[in-house]
Amino acid sequence: MIASMPRVLFLVASVTTLALALPTATAAARSRQIHLRFYMHDITGGPGQTAVQLVKGPGPAHPFMSGAHFGDTTVIDDALTEGPSAASPAVGRAQGSYMLAGLKDPVLIVSMTVALTGGAYNGSTIAVVGRDDLSAAVRELAVAGGTGAFRKARGHVLWRTVRLESRDHMVLGLDVYATVPGGVDIPSDGQRPAVLNGQPDCYISAE
C-alpha cells in the first residue's frame, strides 16, 4: 500500500491539473475575432469643427509641416461614419487627442476612444493608441482594450488617409481587428452580422 502512494499522488495531481486547465482552454476557444471598418472625419477649422488645438507646442517649428511646432496637441471629437462621405450614416465618435511628437518626421502620437453609437455594438468602446506617421500610406495603431462587447479586447487598427474634403477636413479610413476573450458577452440582438465564409465579423461593409 505504501509503495503505491507515489502513483496515487501522481494521478491526483494530474487530474487536478487537467481540471484547472479545462476552463482556460474553453474560454480561449470562445474568443472571437471582430473586424470593424468605418471612416473618421477630422475637421480642424471652419463650420463643423471637431478638432481643436489645445496646446501650441513650445518646441521648434516643424520643417515639413507648415505652421506646426513640436509638441502641438489637439483634442478631438470626430464623427465616425459608415462610408467616406460625411453624409453617410453615423456609427460613433472618436474622442481623445493627438500630439506632434516628431522633430523632423510628420509623426503624431494618438490616444483616443472609439465610442460606437449604432448597430449591434451600440454603447461599446474601443481604446486606440499608437504612432501615426503621416508619411506612410497605411499606419498601424494598437487596440489597448475597451468596454462592453470589447472588454479586454486586444488587436490593431490599420489607419489610412482616404481623402481631403478641404484644407480643414481630412477623412481617415480605419480597419479595426480585435480579439475579444472568452467570457465577454457579444450582443445578439438580431443586428450582429454573421460570420461569412469563416471570416471575422464585418460590422461595416467594405467600400
Short mmCIF file of C-alpha atoms in Angstrom, two decimals:
data_model
loop_
_atom_site.label_atom_id
_atom_site.label_comp_id
_atom_site.label_asym_id
_atom_site.label_seq_id
_atom_site.Cartn_x
_atom_site.Cartn_y
_atom_site.Cartn_z
CA MET A 1 0.00 0.00 0.00
CA ILE A 2 2.81 2.41 0.95
CA ALA A 3 4.66 1.61 -2.27
CA SER A 4 1.64 2.60 -4.37
CA MET A 5 1.22 6.01 -2.71
CA PRO A 6 3.50 7.96 -5.15
CA ARG A 7 1.47 6.63 -8.08
CA VAL A 8 -1.82 7.66 -6.43
CA LEU A 9 -0.47 11.12 -5.68
CA PHE A 10 0.71 11.50 -9.29
CA LEU A 11 -2.74 10.56 -10.62
CA VAL A 12 -4.48 13.01 -8.26
CA ALA A 13 -2.10 15.79 -9.30
CA SER A 14 -2.65 15.05 -13.00
CA VAL A 15 -6.44 15.09 -12.68
CA THR A 16 -6.32 18.34 -10.70
CA THR A 17 -4.06 20.00 -13.28
CA LEU A 18 -6.36 18.90 -16.12
CA ALA A 19 -9.44 20.18 -14.30
CA LEU A 20 -7.82 23.57 -13.76
CA ALA A 21 -6.70 23.82 -17.39
CA LEU A 22 -10.08 22.98 -18.95
CA PRO A 23 -11.86 26.27 -18.12
CA THR A 24 -8.91 28.23 -19.54
CA ALA A 25 -8.88 26.19 -22.73
CA THR A 26 -12.66 26.50 -23.08
CA ALA A 27 -12.52 30.29 -22.58
CA ALA A 28 -9.74 30.59 -25.15
CA ALA A 29 -11.79 28.56 -27.62
CA ARG A 30 -14.68 31.01 -27.23
CA SER A 31 -12.57 34.06 -28.14
CA ARG A 32 -13.79 35.92 -31.21
CA GLN A 33 -12.12 37.86 -33.99
CA ILE A 34 -14.04 41.02 -34.85
CA HIS A 35 -13.38 43.27 -37.85
CA LEU A 36 -14.88 46.75 -37.99
CA ARG A 37 -14.49 49.27 -40.79
CA PHE A 38 -15.53 52.90 -40.56
CA TYR A 39 -14.42 56.41 -41.55
CA MET A 40 -13.25 59.22 -39.30
CA HIS A 41 -13.76 62.89 -40.13
CA ASP A 42 -11.10 65.15 -38.60
CA ILE A 43 -12.16 68.77 -39.12
CA THR A 44 -9.61 71.28 -37.82
CA GLY A 45 -11.41 74.51 -38.73
CA GLY A 46 -14.45 76.17 -40.25
CA PRO A 47 -18.07 75.06 -39.86
CA GLY A 48 -18.48 71.75 -38.06
CA GLN A 49 -15.02 71.86 -36.48
CA THR A 50 -14.32 68.71 -34.43
CA ALA A 51 -10.58 69.10 -33.69
CA VAL A 52 -9.23 72.00 -31.62
CA GLN A 53 -5.61 72.75 -30.80
CA LEU A 54 -5.28 72.52 -27.04
CA VAL A 55 -1.55 73.25 -26.72
CA LYS A 56 0.66 75.28 -29.04
CA GLY A 57 3.90 73.33 -28.91
CA PRO A 58 6.80 75.24 -27.34
CA GLY A 59 9.24 73.28 -29.46
CA PRO A 60 10.83 74.25 -32.77
CA ALA A 61 8.84 74.74 -35.96
CA HIS A 62 8.39 71.53 -37.93
CA PRO A 63 10.50 71.51 -41.11
CA PHE A 64 7.84 69.84 -43.29
CA MET A 65 4.53 70.81 -41.69
CA SER A 66 3.76 74.48 -42.22
CA GLY A 67 2.68 76.28 -39.06
CA ALA A 68 3.24 73.23 -36.84
CA HIS A 69 5.53 73.03 -33.83
CA PHE A 70 6.97 70.13 -31.86
CA GLY A 71 4.52 69.40 -29.02
CA ASP A 72 1.36 70.71 -30.70
CA THR A 73 -1.54 68.91 -29.05
CA THR A 74 -5.06 68.67 -30.47
CA VAL A 75 -8.21 67.38 -28.78
CA ILE A 76 -10.79 65.67 -30.99
CA ASP A 77 -14.44 64.64 -31.04
CA ASP A 78 -14.53 63.32 -34.62
CA ALA A 79 -17.55 61.78 -36.30
CA LEU A 80 -17.35 58.15 -37.44
CA THR A 81 -19.42 57.17 -40.47
CA GLU A 82 -20.27 54.04 -42.39
CA GLY A 83 -18.80 55.35 -45.65
CA PRO A 84 -16.22 58.00 -46.53
CA SER A 85 -18.86 60.67 -47.14
CA ALA A 86 -19.80 62.90 -44.21
CA ALA A 87 -23.42 62.27 -45.24
CA SER A 88 -23.06 58.51 -44.57
CA PRO A 89 -24.89 57.07 -41.55
CA ALA A 90 -23.14 57.89 -38.27
CA VAL A 91 -21.78 54.93 -36.29
CA GLY A 92 -19.93 56.67 -33.45
CA ARG A 93 -17.39 59.25 -32.29
CA ALA A 94 -13.61 59.22 -31.92
CA GLN A 95 -12.76 61.20 -28.78
CA GLY A 96 -9.26 61.88 -27.50
CA SER A 97 -6.14 63.69 -28.63
CA TYR A 98 -3.10 63.61 -30.87
CA MET A 99 0.28 65.28 -30.35
CA LEU A 100 3.03 66.18 -32.82
CA ALA A 101 5.89 64.05 -31.48
CA GLY A 102 8.30 64.13 -34.43
CA LEU A 103 11.00 66.79 -34.50
CA LYS A 104 11.67 66.13 -38.20
CA ASP A 105 9.20 63.42 -39.22
CA PRO A 106 5.43 64.10 -39.50
CA VAL A 107 4.60 61.77 -36.60
CA LEU A 108 1.61 62.09 -34.28
CA ILE A 109 1.03 60.13 -31.08
CA VAL A 110 -2.66 59.23 -30.90
CA SER A 111 -4.70 58.37 -27.81
CA MET A 112 -8.43 58.08 -28.36
CA THR A 113 -11.57 56.17 -27.51
CA VAL A 114 -13.89 54.96 -30.26
CA ALA A 115 -17.43 55.22 -28.87
CA LEU A 116 -19.85 53.21 -31.03
CA THR A 117 -23.38 54.57 -31.21
CA GLY A 118 -25.01 52.44 -33.88
CA GLY A 119 -25.64 48.80 -34.75
CA ALA A 120 -25.15 45.78 -32.55
CA TYR A 121 -22.15 47.27 -30.73
CA ASN A 122 -24.01 50.41 -29.67
CA GLY A 123 -22.67 51.59 -26.31
CA SER A 124 -19.36 49.72 -26.54
CA THR A 125 -16.00 51.47 -26.74
CA ILE A 126 -12.54 50.65 -28.10
CA ALA A 127 -9.30 52.23 -26.83
CA VAL A 128 -6.85 53.05 -29.65
CA VAL A 129 -3.29 54.25 -29.09
CA GLY A 130 -0.15 54.47 -31.17
CA ARG A 131 2.15 56.21 -33.62
CA ASP A 132 0.62 57.85 -36.69
CA ASP A 133 3.32 58.52 -39.29
CA LEU A 134 1.57 60.77 -41.80
CA SER A 135 4.17 59.98 -44.47
CA ALA A 136 3.08 56.30 -44.58
CA ALA A 137 0.17 55.19 -46.74
CA VAL A 138 -1.05 52.77 -44.04
CA ARG A 139 -0.31 53.18 -40.35
CA GLU A 140 -0.77 50.56 -37.63
CA LEU A 141 -2.01 51.52 -34.18
CA ALA A 142 -2.88 49.31 -31.21
CA VAL A 143 -6.19 48.27 -29.70
CA ALA A 144 -5.50 48.56 -25.98
CA GLY A 145 -8.82 47.40 -24.52
CA GLY A 146 -12.40 48.52 -24.49
CA THR A 147 -15.74 48.27 -22.76
CA GLY A 148 -18.99 46.45 -23.39
CA ALA A 149 -18.58 43.95 -26.22
CA PHE A 150 -14.88 44.93 -26.41
CA ARG A 151 -13.96 44.41 -22.76
CA LYS A 152 -10.32 43.18 -22.58
CA ALA A 153 -10.04 43.38 -26.38
CA ARG A 154 -6.59 43.29 -27.97
CA GLY A 155 -5.62 43.87 -31.57
CA HIS A 156 -4.61 46.53 -34.06
CA VAL A 157 -6.01 49.26 -36.30
CA LEU A 158 -4.94 49.84 -39.90
CA TRP A 159 -5.30 53.57 -40.44
CA ARG A 160 -5.08 55.40 -43.77
CA THR A 161 -5.85 58.82 -45.20
CA VAL A 162 -8.68 58.35 -47.69
CA ARG A 163 -9.08 61.88 -49.00
CA LEU A 164 -9.11 65.58 -48.18
CA GLU A 165 -12.57 67.11 -48.38
CA SER A 166 -10.99 70.53 -47.86
CA ARG A 167 -7.90 72.08 -46.31
CA ASP A 168 -9.50 71.57 -42.89
CA HIS A 169 -11.37 68.29 -43.39
CA MET A 170 -9.39 65.02 -43.55
CA VAL A 171 -11.16 61.67 -43.99
CA LEU A 172 -9.43 58.65 -42.47
CA GLY A 173 -10.31 55.02 -43.07
CA LEU A 174 -10.00 52.70 -40.06
CA ASP A 175 -9.97 48.90 -40.11
CA VAL A 176 -10.14 47.58 -36.55
CA TYR A 177 -9.08 43.97 -35.93
CA ALA A 178 -9.84 42.96 -32.33
CA THR A 179 -9.74 39.70 -30.40
CA VAL A 180 -12.34 39.52 -27.65
CA PRO A 181 -11.54 36.89 -25.00
CA GLY A 182 -13.92 34.15 -23.94
CA GLY A 183 -16.45 35.06 -21.32
CA VAL A 184 -17.22 38.52 -22.76
CA ASP A 185 -20.84 38.83 -23.83
CA ILE A 186 -21.26 39.64 -27.52
CA PRO A 187 -24.56 41.33 -28.47
CA SER A 188 -27.09 39.13 -30.24
CA ASP A 189 -29.98 41.47 -30.92
CA GLY A 190 -30.50 40.33 -34.48
CA GLN A 191 -28.32 43.11 -35.87
CA ARG A 192 -24.95 41.49 -35.27
CA PRO A 193 -23.54 40.46 -38.65
CA ALA A 194 -22.98 36.82 -39.40
CA VAL A 195 -19.56 35.29 -39.92
CA LEU A 196 -19.14 34.97 -43.68
CA ASN A 197 -17.03 32.14 -45.10
CA GLY A 198 -15.28 31.70 -41.79
CA GLN A 199 -14.03 35.28 -41.80
CA PRO A 200 -14.23 37.67 -38.82
CA ASP A 201 -17.35 39.74 -38.24
CA CYS A 202 -17.63 42.70 -40.58
CA TYR A 203 -19.64 45.31 -38.71
CA ILE A 204 -19.49 47.78 -41.57
CA SER A 205 -19.10 46.60 -45.13
CA ALA A 206 -16.16 47.49 -47.34
CA GLU A 207 -16.43 50.21 -49.95
#
